[in-house]
PDB file of C-alpha atoms and ligand atoms in Angstrom:
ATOM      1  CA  UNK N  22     109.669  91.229  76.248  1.00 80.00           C
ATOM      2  CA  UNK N  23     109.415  88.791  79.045  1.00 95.00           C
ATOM      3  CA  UNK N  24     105.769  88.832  81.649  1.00 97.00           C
ATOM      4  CA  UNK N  25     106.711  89.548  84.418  1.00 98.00           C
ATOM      5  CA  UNK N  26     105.131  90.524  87.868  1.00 98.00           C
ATOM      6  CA  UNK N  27     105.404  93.460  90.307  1.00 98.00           C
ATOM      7  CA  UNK N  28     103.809  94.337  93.075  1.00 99.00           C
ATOM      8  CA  UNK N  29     101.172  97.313  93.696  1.00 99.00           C
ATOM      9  CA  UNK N  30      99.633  99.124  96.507  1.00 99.00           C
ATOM     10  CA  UNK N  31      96.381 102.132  95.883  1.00 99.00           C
ATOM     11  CA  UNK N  32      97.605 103.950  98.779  1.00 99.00           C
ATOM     12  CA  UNK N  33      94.914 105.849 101.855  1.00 99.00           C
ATOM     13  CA  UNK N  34      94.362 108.757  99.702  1.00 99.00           C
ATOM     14  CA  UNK N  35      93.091 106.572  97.066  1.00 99.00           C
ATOM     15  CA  UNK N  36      90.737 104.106  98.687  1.00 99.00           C
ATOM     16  CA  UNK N  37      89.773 107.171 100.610  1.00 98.00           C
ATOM     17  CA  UNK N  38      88.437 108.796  97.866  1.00 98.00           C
ATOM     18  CA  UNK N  39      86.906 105.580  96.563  1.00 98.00           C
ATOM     19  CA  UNK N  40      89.144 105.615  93.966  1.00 98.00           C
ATOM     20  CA  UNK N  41      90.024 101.632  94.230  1.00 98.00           C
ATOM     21  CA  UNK N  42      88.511 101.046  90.615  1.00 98.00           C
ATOM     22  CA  UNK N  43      89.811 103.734  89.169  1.00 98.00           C
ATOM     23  CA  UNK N  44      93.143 103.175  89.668  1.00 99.00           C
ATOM     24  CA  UNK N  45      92.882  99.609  89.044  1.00 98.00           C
ATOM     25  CA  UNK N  46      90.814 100.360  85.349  1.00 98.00           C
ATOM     26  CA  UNK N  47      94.049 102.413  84.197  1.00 99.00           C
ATOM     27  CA  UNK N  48      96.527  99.742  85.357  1.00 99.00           C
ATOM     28  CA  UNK N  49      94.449  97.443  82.931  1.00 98.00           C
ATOM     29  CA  UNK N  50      94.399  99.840  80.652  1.00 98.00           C
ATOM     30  CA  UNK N  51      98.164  99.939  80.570  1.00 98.00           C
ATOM     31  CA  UNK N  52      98.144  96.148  80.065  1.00 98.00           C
ATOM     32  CA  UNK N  53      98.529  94.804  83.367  1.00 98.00           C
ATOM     33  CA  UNK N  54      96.654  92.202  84.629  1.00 98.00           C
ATOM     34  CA  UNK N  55      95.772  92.001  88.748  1.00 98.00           C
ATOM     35  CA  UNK N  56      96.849  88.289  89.633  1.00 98.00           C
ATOM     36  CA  UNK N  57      96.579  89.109  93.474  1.00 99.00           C
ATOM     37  CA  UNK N  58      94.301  91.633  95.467  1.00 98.00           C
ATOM     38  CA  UNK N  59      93.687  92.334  98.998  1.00 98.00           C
ATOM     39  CA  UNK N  60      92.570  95.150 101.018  1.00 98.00           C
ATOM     40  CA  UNK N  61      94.528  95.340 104.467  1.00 98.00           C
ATOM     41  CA  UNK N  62      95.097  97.906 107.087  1.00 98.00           C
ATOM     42  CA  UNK N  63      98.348  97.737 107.982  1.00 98.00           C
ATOM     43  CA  UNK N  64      99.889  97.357 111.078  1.00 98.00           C
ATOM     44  CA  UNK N  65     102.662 100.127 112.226  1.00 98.00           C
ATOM     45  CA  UNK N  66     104.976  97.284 111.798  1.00 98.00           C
ATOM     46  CA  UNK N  67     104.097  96.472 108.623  1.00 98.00           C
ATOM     47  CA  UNK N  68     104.636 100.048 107.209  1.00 98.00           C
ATOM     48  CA  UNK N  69     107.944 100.249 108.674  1.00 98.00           C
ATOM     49  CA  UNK N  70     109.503  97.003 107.741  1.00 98.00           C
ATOM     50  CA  UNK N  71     108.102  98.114 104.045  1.00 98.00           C
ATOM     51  CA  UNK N  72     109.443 100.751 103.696  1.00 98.00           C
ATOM     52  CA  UNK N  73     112.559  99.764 106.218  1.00 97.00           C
ATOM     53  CA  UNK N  74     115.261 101.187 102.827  1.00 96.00           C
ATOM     54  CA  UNK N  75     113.928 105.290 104.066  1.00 97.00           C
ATOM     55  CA  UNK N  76     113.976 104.522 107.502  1.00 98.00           C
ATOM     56  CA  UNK N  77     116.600 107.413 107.786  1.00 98.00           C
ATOM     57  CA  UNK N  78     115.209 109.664 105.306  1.00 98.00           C
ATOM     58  CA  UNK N  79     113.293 112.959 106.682  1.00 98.00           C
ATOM     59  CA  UNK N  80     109.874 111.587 105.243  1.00 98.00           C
ATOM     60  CA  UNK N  81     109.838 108.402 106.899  1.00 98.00           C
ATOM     61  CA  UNK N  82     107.654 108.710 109.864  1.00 98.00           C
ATOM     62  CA  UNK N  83     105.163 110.343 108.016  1.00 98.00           C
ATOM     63  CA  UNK N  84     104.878 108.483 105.729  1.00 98.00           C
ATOM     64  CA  UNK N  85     104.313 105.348 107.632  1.00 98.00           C
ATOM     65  CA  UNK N  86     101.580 107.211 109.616  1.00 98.00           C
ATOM     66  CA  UNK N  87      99.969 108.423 106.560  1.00 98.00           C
ATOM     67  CA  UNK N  88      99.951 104.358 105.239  1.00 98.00           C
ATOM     68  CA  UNK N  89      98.478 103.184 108.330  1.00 98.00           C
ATOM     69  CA  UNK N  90      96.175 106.367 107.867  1.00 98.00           C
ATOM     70  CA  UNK N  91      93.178 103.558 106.361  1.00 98.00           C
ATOM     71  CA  UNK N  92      93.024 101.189 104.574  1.00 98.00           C
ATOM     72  CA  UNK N  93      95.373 100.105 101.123  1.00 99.00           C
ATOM     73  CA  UNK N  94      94.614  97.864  98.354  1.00 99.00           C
ATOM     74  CA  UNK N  95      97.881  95.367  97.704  1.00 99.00           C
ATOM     75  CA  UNK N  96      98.197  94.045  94.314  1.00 99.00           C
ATOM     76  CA  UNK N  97     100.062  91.580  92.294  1.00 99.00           C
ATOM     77  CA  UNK N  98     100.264  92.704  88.490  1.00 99.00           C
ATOM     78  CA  UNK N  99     101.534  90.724  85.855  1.00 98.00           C
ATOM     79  CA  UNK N 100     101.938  91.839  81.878  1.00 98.00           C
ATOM     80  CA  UNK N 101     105.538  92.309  79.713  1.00 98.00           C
ATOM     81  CA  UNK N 102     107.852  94.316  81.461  1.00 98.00           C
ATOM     82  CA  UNK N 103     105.754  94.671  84.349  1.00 98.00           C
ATOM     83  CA  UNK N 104     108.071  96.735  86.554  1.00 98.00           C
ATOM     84  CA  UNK N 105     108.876  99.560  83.649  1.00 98.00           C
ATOM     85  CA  UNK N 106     105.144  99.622  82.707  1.00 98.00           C
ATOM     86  CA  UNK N 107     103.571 100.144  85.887  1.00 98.00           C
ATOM     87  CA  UNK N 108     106.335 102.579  86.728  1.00 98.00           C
ATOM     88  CA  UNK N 109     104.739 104.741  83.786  1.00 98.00           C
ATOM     89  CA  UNK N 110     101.156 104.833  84.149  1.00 99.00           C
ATOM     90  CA  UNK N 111     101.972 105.525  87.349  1.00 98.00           C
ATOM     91  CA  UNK N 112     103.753 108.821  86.834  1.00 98.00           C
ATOM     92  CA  UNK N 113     106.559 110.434  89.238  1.00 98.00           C
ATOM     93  CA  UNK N 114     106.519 109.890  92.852  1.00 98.00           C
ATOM     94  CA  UNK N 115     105.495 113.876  92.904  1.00 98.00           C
ATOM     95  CA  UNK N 116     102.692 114.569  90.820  1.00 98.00           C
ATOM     96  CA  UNK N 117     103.510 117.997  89.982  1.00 98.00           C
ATOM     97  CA  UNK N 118     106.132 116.383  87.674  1.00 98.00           C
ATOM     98  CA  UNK N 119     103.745 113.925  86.632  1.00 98.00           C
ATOM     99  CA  UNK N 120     103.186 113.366  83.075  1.00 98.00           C
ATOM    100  CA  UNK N 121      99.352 113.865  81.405  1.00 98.00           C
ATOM    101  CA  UNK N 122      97.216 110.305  81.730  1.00 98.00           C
ATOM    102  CA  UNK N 123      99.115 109.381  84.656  1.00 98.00           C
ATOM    103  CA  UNK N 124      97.543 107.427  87.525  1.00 99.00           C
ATOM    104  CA  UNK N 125      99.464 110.360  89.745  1.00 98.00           C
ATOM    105  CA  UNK N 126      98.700 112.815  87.229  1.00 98.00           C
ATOM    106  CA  UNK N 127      95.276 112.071  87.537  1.00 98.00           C
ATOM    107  CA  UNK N 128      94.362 111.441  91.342  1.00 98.00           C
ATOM    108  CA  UNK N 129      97.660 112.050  93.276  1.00 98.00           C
ATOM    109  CA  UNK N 130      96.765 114.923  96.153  1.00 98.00           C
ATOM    110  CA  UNK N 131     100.861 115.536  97.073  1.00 98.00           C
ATOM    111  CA  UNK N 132     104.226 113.453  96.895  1.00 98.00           C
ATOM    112  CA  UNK N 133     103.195 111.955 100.269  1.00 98.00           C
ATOM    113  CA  UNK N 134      99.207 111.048  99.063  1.00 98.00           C
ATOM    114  CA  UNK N 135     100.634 110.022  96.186  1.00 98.00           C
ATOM    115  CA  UNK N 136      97.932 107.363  95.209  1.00 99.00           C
ATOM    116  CA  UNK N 137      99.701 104.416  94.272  1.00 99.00           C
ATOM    117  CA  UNK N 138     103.328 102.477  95.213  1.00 98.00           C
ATOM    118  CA  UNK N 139     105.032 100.470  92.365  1.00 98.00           C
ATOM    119  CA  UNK N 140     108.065  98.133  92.589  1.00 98.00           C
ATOM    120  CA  UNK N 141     111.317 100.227  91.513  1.00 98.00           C
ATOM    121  CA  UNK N 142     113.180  97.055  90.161  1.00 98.00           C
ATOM    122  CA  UNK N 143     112.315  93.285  89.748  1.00 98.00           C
ATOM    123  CA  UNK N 144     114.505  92.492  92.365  1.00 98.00           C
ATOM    124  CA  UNK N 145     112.512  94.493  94.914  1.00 98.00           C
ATOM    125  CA  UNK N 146     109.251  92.957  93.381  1.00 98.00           C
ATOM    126  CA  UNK N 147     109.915  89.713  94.461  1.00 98.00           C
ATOM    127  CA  UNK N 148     110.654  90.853  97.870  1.00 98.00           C
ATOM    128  CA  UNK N 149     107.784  93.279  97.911  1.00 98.00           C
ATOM    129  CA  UNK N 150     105.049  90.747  96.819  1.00 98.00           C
ATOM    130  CA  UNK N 151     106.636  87.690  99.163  1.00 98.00           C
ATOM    131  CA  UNK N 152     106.020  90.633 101.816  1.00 98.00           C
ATOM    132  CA  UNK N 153     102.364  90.382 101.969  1.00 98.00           C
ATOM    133  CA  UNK N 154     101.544  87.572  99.903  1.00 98.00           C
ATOM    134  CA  UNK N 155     101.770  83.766  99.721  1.00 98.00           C
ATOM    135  CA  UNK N 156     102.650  81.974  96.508  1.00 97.00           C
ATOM    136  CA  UNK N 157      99.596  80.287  96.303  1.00 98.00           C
ATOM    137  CA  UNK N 158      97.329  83.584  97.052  1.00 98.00           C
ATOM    138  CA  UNK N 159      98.274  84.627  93.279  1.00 98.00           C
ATOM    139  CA  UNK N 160      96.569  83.328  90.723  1.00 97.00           C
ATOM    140  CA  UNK N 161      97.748  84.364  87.005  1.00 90.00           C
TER     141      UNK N 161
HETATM  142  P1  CMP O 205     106.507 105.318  97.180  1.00 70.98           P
HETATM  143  O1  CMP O 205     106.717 104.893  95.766  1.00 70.98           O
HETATM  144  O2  CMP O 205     105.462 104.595  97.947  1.00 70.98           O
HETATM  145  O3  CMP O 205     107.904 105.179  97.976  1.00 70.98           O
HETATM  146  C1  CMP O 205     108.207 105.977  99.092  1.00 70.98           C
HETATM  147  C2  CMP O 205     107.214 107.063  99.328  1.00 70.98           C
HETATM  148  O4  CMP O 205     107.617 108.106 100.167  1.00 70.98           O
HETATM  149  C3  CMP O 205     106.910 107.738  98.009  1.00 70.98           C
HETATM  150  O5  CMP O 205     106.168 106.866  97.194  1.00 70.98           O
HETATM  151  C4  CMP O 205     106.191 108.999  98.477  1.00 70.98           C
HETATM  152  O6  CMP O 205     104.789 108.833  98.583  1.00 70.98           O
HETATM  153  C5  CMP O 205     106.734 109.205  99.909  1.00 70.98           C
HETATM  154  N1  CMP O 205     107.416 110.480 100.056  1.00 70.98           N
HETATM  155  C6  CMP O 205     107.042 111.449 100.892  1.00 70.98           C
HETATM  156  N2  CMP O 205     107.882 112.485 100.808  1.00 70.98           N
HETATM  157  C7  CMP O 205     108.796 112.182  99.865  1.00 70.98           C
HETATM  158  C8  CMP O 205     109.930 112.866  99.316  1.00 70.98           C
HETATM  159  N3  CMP O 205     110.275 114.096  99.731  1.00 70.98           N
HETATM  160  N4  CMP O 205     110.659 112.243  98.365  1.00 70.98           N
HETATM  161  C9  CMP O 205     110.314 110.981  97.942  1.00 70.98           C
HETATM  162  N5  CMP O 205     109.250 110.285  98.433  1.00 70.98           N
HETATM  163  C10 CMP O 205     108.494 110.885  99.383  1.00 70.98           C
END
């Protein structure tokens, strides 16, 4: 298996909570490695050209006023099969169907503050982490 990267973000609920090192301790625990880390607020326009693909879906304002809500952690993670990995200690989007020793599992308050946003593919990866990062701001 290839190592790869994807691209993280502990969400308001989390960093709310001061839950910032929790979350990250299980992603190492899972084997991924943070290569890139910065705490941001973002901007309305940042949360909307984000998450521009569910622009039409029912959820989509609030969600982007719960992002902008306080502050997120974004993260670059890199370990084999990064994408697939990180999509399984983080658990289903709604942590009611989350499995046991899940970061959603675990910390998740509702599908909306849902803790933590992982990369769906490695296409969208590469997208997501040229979104708020320069090349040279990750360091592997
Ligand atoms: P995330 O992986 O960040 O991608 C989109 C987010 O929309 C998702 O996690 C959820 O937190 C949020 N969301 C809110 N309501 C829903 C819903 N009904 N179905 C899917 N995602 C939802």
């Amino acid at each position: 298996m290839a190592v790869t990267r994807t691209f993280s973000i502990i969400k308001p609920d989390a960093t709310r909570r001061n839950l910032t090192g929790g979350v990250t301790k299980m992603l190492e625990e899972a084997g991924l490695r943070v290569v890139a880390s910065k705490r941001i607020h973002m901007t309305r326009e940042q949360a909307e050209g984000f998450y521009a693909v569910h622009k039409e879906r029912p959820f989509f304002q609030d969600l982007v006023a719960f992002m902008i809500s306080g502050p997120v952690v974004v993260q670059v993670l890199e370990g084999e099969d990064a994408v697939s990995r990180n999509r399984e200690v983080m658990g289903a989007t709604n942590p009611e169907n989350a499995a046991e020793g899940t970061i959603r599992k675990t910390y998740a308050e509702s599908i909306e503050a849902n803790s933590v946003h992982g990369s769906d593919s490695e296409e969208n990866a590469a997208t997501e982490i040229a979104f708020f990062f320069k090349p040279e701001e990750i360091v592997g």
